[in-house]
XYZ file of C-alpha atoms in Angstrom:
486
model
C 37.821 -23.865 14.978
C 35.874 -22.932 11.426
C 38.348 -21.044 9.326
C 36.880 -18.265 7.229
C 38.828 -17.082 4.268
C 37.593 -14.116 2.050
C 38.447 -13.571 -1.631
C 36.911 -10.168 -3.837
C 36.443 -10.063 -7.163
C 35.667 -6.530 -7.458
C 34.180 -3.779 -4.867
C 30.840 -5.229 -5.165
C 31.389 -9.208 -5.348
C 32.939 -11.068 -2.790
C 33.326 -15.081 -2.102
C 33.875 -16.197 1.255
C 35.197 -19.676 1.860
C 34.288 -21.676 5.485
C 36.228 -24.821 6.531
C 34.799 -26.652 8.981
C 36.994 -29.590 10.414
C 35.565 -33.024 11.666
C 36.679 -31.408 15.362
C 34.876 -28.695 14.661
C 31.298 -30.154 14.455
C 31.677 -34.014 15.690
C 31.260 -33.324 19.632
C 27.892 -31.137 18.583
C 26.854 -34.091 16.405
C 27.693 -36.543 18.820
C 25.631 -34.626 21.854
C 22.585 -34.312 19.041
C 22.496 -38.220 18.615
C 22.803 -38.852 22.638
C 19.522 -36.402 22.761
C 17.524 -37.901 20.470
C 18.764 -41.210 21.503
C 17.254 -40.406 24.795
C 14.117 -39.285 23.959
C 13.162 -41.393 21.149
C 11.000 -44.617 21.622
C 11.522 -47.446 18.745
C 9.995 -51.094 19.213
C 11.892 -53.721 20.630
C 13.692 -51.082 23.051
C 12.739 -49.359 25.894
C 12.651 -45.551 26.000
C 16.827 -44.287 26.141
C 17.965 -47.298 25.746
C 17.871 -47.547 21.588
C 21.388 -48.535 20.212
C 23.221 -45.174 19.220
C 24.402 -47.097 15.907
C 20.620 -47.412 15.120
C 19.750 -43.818 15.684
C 22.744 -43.040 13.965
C 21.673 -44.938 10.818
C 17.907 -43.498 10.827
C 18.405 -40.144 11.992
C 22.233 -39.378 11.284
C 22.206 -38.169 8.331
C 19.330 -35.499 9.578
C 21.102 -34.869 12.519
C 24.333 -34.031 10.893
C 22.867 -31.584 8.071
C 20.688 -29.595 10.876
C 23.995 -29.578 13.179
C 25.944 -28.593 10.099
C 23.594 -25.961 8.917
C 23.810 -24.192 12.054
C 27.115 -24.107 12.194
C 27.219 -22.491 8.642
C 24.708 -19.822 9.374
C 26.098 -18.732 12.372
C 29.750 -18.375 11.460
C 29.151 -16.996 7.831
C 26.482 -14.698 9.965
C 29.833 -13.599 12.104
C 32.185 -12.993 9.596
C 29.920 -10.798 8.118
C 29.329 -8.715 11.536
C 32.501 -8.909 12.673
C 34.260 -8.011 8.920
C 31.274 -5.052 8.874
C 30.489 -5.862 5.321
C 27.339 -3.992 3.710
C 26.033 -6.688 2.067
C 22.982 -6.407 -0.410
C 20.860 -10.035 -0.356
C 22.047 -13.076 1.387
C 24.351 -15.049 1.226
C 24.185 -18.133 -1.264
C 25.924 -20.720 -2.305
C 28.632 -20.247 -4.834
C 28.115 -22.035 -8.302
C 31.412 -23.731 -7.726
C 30.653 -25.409 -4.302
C 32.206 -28.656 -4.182
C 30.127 -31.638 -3.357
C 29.251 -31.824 1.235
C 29.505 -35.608 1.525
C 27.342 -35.918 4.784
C 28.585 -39.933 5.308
C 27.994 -40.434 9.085
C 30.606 -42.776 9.294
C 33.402 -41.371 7.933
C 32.758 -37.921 9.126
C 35.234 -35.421 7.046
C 36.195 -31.867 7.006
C 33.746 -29.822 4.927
C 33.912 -26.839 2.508
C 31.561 -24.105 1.911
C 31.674 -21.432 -0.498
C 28.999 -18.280 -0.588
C 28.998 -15.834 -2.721
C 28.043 -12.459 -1.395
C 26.817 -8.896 -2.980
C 28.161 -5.794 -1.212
C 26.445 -2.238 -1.539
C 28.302 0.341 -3.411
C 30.624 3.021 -1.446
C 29.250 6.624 -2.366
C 29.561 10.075 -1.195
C 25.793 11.410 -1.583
C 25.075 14.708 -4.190
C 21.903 16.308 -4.725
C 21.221 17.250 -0.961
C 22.345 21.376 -0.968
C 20.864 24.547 -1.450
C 21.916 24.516 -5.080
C 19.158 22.421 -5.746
C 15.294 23.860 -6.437
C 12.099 22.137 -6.688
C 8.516 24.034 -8.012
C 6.207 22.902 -5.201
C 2.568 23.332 -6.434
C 0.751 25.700 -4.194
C -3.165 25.061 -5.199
C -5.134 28.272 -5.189
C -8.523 28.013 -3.503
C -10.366 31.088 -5.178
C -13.824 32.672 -3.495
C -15.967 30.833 -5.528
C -15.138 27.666 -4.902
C -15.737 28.166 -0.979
C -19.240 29.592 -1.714
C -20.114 26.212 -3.618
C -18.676 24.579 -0.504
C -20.836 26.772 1.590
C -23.961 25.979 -0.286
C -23.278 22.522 -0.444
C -23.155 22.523 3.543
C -26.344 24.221 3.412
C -28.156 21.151 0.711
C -26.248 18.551 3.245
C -27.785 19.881 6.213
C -30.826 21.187 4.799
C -34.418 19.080 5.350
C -36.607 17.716 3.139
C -39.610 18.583 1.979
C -42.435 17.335 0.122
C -43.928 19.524 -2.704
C -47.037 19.225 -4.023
C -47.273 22.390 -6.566
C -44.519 22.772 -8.862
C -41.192 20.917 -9.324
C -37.315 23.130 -9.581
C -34.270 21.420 -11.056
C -32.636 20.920 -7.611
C -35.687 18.491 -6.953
C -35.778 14.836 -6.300
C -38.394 13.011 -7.539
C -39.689 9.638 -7.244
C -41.321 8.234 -9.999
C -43.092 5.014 -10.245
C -42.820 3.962 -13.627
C -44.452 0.690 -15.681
C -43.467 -0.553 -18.967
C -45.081 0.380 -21.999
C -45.987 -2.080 -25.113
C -46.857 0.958 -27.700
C -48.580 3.676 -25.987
C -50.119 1.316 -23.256
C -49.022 0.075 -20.117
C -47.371 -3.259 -21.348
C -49.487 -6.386 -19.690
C -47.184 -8.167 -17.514
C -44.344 -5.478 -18.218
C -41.630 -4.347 -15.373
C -42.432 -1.818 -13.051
C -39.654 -0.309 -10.432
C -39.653 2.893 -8.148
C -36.907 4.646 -8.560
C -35.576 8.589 -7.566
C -33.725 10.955 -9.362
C -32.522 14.578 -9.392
C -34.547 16.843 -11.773
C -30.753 18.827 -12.936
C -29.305 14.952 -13.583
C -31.881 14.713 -16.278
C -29.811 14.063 -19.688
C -33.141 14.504 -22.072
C -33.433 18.582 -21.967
C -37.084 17.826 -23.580
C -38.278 15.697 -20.795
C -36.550 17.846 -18.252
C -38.591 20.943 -19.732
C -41.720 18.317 -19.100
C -40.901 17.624 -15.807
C -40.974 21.028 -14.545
C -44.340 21.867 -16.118
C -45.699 19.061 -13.710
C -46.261 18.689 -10.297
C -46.846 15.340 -7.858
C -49.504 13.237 -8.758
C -48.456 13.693 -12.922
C -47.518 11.266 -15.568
C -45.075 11.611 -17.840
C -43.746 9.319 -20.614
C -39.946 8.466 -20.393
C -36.831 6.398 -21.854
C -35.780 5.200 -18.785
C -32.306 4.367 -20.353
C -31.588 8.042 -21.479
C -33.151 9.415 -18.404
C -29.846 10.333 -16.212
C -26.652 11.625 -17.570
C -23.908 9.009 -18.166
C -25.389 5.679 -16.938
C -25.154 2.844 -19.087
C -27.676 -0.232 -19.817
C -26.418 -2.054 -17.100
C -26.585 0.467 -14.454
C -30.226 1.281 -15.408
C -31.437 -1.904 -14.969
C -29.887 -2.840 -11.652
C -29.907 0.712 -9.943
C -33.494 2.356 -11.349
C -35.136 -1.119 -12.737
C -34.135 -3.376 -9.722
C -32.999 -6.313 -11.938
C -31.679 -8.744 -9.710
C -29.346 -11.465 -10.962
C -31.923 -14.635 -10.402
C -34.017 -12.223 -12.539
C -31.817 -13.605 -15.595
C -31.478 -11.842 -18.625
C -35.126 -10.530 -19.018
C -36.168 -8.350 -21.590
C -37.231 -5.048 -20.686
C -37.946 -2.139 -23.591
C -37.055 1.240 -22.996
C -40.078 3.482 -22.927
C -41.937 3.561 -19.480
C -44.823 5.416 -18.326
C -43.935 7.417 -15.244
C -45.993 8.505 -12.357
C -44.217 11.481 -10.424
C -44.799 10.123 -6.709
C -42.691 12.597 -4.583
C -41.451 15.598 -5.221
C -38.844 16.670 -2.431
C -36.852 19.612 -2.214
C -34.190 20.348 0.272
C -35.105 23.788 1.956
C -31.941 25.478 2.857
C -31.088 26.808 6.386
C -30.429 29.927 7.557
C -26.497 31.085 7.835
C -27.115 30.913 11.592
C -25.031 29.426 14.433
C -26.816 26.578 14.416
C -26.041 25.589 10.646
C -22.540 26.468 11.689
C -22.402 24.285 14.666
C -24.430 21.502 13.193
C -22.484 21.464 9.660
C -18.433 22.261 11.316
C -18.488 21.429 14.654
C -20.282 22.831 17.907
C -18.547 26.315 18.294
C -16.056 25.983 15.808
C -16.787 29.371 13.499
C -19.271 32.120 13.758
C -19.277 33.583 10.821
C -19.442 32.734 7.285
C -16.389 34.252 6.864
C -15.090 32.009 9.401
C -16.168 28.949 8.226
C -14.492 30.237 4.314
C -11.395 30.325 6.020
C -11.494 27.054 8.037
C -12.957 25.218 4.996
C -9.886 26.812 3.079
C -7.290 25.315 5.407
C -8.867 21.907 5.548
C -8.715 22.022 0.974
C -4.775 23.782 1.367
C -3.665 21.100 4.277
C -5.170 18.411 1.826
C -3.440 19.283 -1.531
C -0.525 20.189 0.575
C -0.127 16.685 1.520
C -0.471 15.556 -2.419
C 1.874 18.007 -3.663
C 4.387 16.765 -1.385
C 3.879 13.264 -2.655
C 4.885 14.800 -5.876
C 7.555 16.874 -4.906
C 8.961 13.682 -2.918
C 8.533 11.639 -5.609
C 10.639 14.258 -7.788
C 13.034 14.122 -5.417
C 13.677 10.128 -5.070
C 14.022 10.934 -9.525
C 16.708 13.674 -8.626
C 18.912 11.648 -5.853
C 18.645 8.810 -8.695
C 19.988 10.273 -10.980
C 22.658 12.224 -9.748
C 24.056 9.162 -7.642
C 24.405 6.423 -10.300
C 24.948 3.504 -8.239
C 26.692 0.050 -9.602
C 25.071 -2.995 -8.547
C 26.474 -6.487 -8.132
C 23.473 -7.617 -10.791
C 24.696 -11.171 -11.825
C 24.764 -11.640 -8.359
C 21.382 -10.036 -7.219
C 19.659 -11.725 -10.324
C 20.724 -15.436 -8.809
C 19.902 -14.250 -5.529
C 15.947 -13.339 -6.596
C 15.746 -16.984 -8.431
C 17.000 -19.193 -5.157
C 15.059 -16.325 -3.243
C 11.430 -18.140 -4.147
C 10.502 -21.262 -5.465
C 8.648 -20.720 -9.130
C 10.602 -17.892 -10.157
C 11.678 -18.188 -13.899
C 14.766 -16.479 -15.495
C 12.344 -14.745 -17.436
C 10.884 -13.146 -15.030
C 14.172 -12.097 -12.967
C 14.732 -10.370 -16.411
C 11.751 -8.473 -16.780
C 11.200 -7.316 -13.084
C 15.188 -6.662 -12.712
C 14.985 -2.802 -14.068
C 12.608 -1.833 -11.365
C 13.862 -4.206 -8.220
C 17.296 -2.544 -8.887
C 15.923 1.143 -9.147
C 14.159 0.612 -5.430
C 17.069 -1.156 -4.082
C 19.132 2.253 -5.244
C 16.700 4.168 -3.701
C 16.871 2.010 -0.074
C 20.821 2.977 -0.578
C 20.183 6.488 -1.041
C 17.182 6.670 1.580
C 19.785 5.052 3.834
C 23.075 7.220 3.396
C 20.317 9.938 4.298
C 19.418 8.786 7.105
C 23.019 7.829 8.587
C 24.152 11.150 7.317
C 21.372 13.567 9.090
C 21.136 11.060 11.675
C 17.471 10.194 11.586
C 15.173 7.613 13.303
C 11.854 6.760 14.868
C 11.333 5.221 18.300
C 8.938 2.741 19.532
C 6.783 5.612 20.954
C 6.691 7.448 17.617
C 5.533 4.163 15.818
C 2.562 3.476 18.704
C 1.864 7.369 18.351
C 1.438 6.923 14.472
C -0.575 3.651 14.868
C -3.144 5.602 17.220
C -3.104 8.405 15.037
C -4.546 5.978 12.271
C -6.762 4.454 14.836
C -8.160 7.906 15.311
C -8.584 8.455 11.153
C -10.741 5.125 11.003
C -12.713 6.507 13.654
C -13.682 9.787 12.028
C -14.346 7.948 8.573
C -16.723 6.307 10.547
C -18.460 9.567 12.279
C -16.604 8.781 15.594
C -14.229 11.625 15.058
C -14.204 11.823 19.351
C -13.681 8.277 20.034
C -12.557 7.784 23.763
C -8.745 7.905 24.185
C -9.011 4.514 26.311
C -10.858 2.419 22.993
C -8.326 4.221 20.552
C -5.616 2.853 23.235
C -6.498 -0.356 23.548
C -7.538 -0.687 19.419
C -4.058 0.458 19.016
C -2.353 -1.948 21.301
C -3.977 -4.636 19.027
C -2.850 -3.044 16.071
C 0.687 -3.079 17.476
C 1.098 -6.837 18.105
C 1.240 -7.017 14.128
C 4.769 -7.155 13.655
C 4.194 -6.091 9.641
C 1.970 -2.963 10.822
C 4.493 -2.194 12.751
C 6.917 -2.052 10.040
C 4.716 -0.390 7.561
C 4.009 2.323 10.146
C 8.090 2.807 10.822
C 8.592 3.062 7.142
C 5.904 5.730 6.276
C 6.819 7.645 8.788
C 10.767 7.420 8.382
C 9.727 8.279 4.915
C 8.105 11.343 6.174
C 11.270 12.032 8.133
C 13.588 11.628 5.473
C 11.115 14.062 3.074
C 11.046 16.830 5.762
C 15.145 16.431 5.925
C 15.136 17.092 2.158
C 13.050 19.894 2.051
C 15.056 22.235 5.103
C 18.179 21.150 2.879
C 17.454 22.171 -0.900
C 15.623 25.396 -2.129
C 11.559 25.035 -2.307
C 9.719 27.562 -5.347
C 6.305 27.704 -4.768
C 4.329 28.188 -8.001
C 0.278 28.957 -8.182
C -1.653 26.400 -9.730
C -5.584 26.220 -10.105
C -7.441 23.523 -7.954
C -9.077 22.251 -11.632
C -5.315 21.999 -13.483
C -4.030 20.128 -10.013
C -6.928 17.448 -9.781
C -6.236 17.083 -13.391
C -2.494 16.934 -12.505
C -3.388 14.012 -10.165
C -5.788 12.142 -12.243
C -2.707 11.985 -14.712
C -0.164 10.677 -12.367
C -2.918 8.212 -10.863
C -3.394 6.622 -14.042
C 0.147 6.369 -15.142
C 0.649 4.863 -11.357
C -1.944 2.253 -11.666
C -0.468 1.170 -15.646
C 2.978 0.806 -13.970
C 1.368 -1.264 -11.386
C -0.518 -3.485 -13.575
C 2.417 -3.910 -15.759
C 4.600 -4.745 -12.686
C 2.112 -7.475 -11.721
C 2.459 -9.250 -15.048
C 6.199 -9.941 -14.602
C 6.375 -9.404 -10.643
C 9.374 -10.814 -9.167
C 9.886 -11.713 -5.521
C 9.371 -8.112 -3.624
C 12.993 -9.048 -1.157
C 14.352 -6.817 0.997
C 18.040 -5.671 0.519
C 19.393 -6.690 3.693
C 21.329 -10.216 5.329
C 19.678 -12.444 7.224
C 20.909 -16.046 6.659
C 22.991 -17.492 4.171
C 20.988 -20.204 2.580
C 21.198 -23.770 3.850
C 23.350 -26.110 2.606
């Protein structure tokens, strides 16, 4: 029988040593060679009947490693269940493994030695009363819900062509032709193109455009006609230059022709806005419709300032449980992880690999110690709650529950989705644990200095991400699977 010795080095290193005697694994490699024997067909021999010394010296050596391999995997696999080590990695092979001579011949005892990473023992801190977080409470002021109420009303509104005057809160179409001097340029580009009167960058030829009315021609630089568009997006958007139109030259002054003029005309605050812009029945009043528009804007910077807060708190639990790592062991692990990877870039990604792998320790001692998880159901209810969020991006917020079912039964075959879906939302309960533990403060914070907030902490996210890609290391979960093959 395998013997399987174990030797530590320190409380997060440990070798283990596996003996396997020619007793051990001959009768397996024996009954491998009798199979194939049997099945294989070779000229000269009928099927089953091929000498076993001739399978043995084409496929032996095969044979033996694949017979050999399992019997690695399975007992180092064992040890480690049975011996309830918390391992971080895989095994892998130690740097002073002696030489496997795989001679089919002379069949020998073998010798394998792995060398194994363990997780570090800790008693968690951070998780008490003691501890306060600021949670940003946005403040949706009166204001702000009457521009929401008025933009409801433009949404909704219909359009209508003028024909006697023109307001800044117009659209116009203009049909404009390129000038050479003050004359329409022989030959030049013409386009059609719309835009609102208020977008107007040029105050002059905004004043202009209001003295007119449909019908009128005005002269314009049609590349300092809106407010912050650049060359390129004036010639593809307004000018229609298409790419098999090359690099033509167009000048910049145009005369216009004012087409359309179309201005929304604003409905009534009547129950039929109401049901047409929130829902049939939803609110009566415009009171009503304040107040549900409010709780839609608080439930939505809720959610961000959570992100925040949780992402303060994965900082906290950092840094209050310092956690040793086996790294000389981790590092060798993430270079025989993937093929390609250079020490170079072990190096550089190492900081940032070992900070999540803390983090998977802490998020893990949280959930043994609170005793949290998500079931199969919760996972399929999450994936059809998605399934139900594509549909209203796509204006089928009441999809029928049978094509959300069976959309989500798809969805659930992907083994991956399926993980992603049990992570976010064993994420969500881990948060949730946090936050009935510690001690919340809820500060006031203006809706302009949170979006600001935000815009802040999405760009420093996406320069940490770009810099992560330049030396990204193999993303490997810290968890056994298989020891590496021999």
């Amino acid at each position: 029988m395998p013997q399987v010795v174990r030797t530590d080095s320190d409380n997060l290193n440990t070798q283990i040593v596996l003996t396997i005697t020619k007793d051990d694994y001959e009768p397996k490699f024996k009954s491998e060679l009798n199979k194939y024997k049997n099945k294989v067909s070779m000229k000269g021999f009928r099927k089953g009947k091929t000498p076993t010394a001739l399978i043995k010296k084409m496929y032996g050596q095969k044979l033996l490693v694949d017979v050999i391999n399992e019997m690695v995997q399975n007992e180092i696999f064992t040890f480690i269940k049975e011996e309830d080590l918390q391992t971080i990695g895989q095994p892998i092979p130690a740097e002073d493994q002696p030489a496997v001579d795989f001679n089919v011949n002379e069949l020998k005892d073998m010798e394998f030695r792995f060398d194994l990473g363990l997780a570090p023992q800790f008693e968690l801190k951070g998780v008490e009363k003691t501890t306060s977080f600021d949670f940003k409470k946005v403040q949706i002021d009166d204001a702000f819900l009457n521009e929401q109420v008025e933009g409801g009303r433009k949404r909704v509104g219909e359009r209508v062509q003028m024909t006697d005057d023109i307001e800044g809160n117009d659209v116009v179409k203009l049909n404009a032709n390129e000038l050479d001097g003050k004359k329409v340029k022989e030959g030049g580009w013409a386009a059609s193109f719309s835009i609102l009167v208020d977008e107007i960058a040029d105050e002059k030829v905004k004043k202009v455009i209001l003295k007119k009315k449909a019908g009128d021609k005005i002269t314009v630089n049609v590349f300092q006609l809106e407010k912050d568009r650049d060359a390129d997006f004036v010639r593809k958007n307004m000018l229609g230059v298409q790419e098999n139109d090359g690099d033509v030259e167009i000048g910049q002054m145009f005369e216009a022709t004012i087409e359309e003029v179309n201005r929304i005309q604003l409905p009534e605050l009547n129950q039929e806005f109401f049901d047409k812009y929130m829902g049939p029945g939803k609110v009566s009043t415009v009171e009503e419709m304040k107040e549900m528009i409010k709780t839609d804007y608080i439930t939505h910077y809720d959610k961000q300032a959570d992100a925040l807060m949780f992402r303060d708190f994965n900082d906290m639990l950092l840094d209050k449980n310092e956690l040793p790592l086996p790294d000389a062991f981790l590092k060798r692990w993430l270079k025989t992880s993937e093929q390609n990877v250079q020490n170079k870039d072990v190096e550089e990604g190492y900081e940032e690999f070992a900070k999540s792998l803390r983090w998977s320790l802490i998020r893990g001692e949280l959930i043994k110690k609170f005793s949290l998880e998500v079931t199969d159901d919760e996972v399929f209810e999450g994936i059809k709650e998605q399934v139900r969020g594509m549909f209203k991006q796509y204006g089928m917020a009441d999809a029928d529950e049978l094509i959300v079912l069976n959309t989500a039964n798809r969805m659930a075959e992907d083994k991956e989705q399926m993980n992603k879906v049990y992570g976010e939302m064993m994420n969500e309960k881990v948060f949730t644990t946090i936050k009935g533990e510690i001690s919340i403060n809820e500060t006031p914070i203006t809706r302009e200095d949170f979006d600001a907030l935000l815009q802040e902490e999405r760009a420093k996210s996406e320069a940490a991400q770009a810099a992560a890609q330049e030396k990204e290391i193999v993303n490997t979960e810290a968890e056994v699977e298989k020891p590496e093959e021999v």
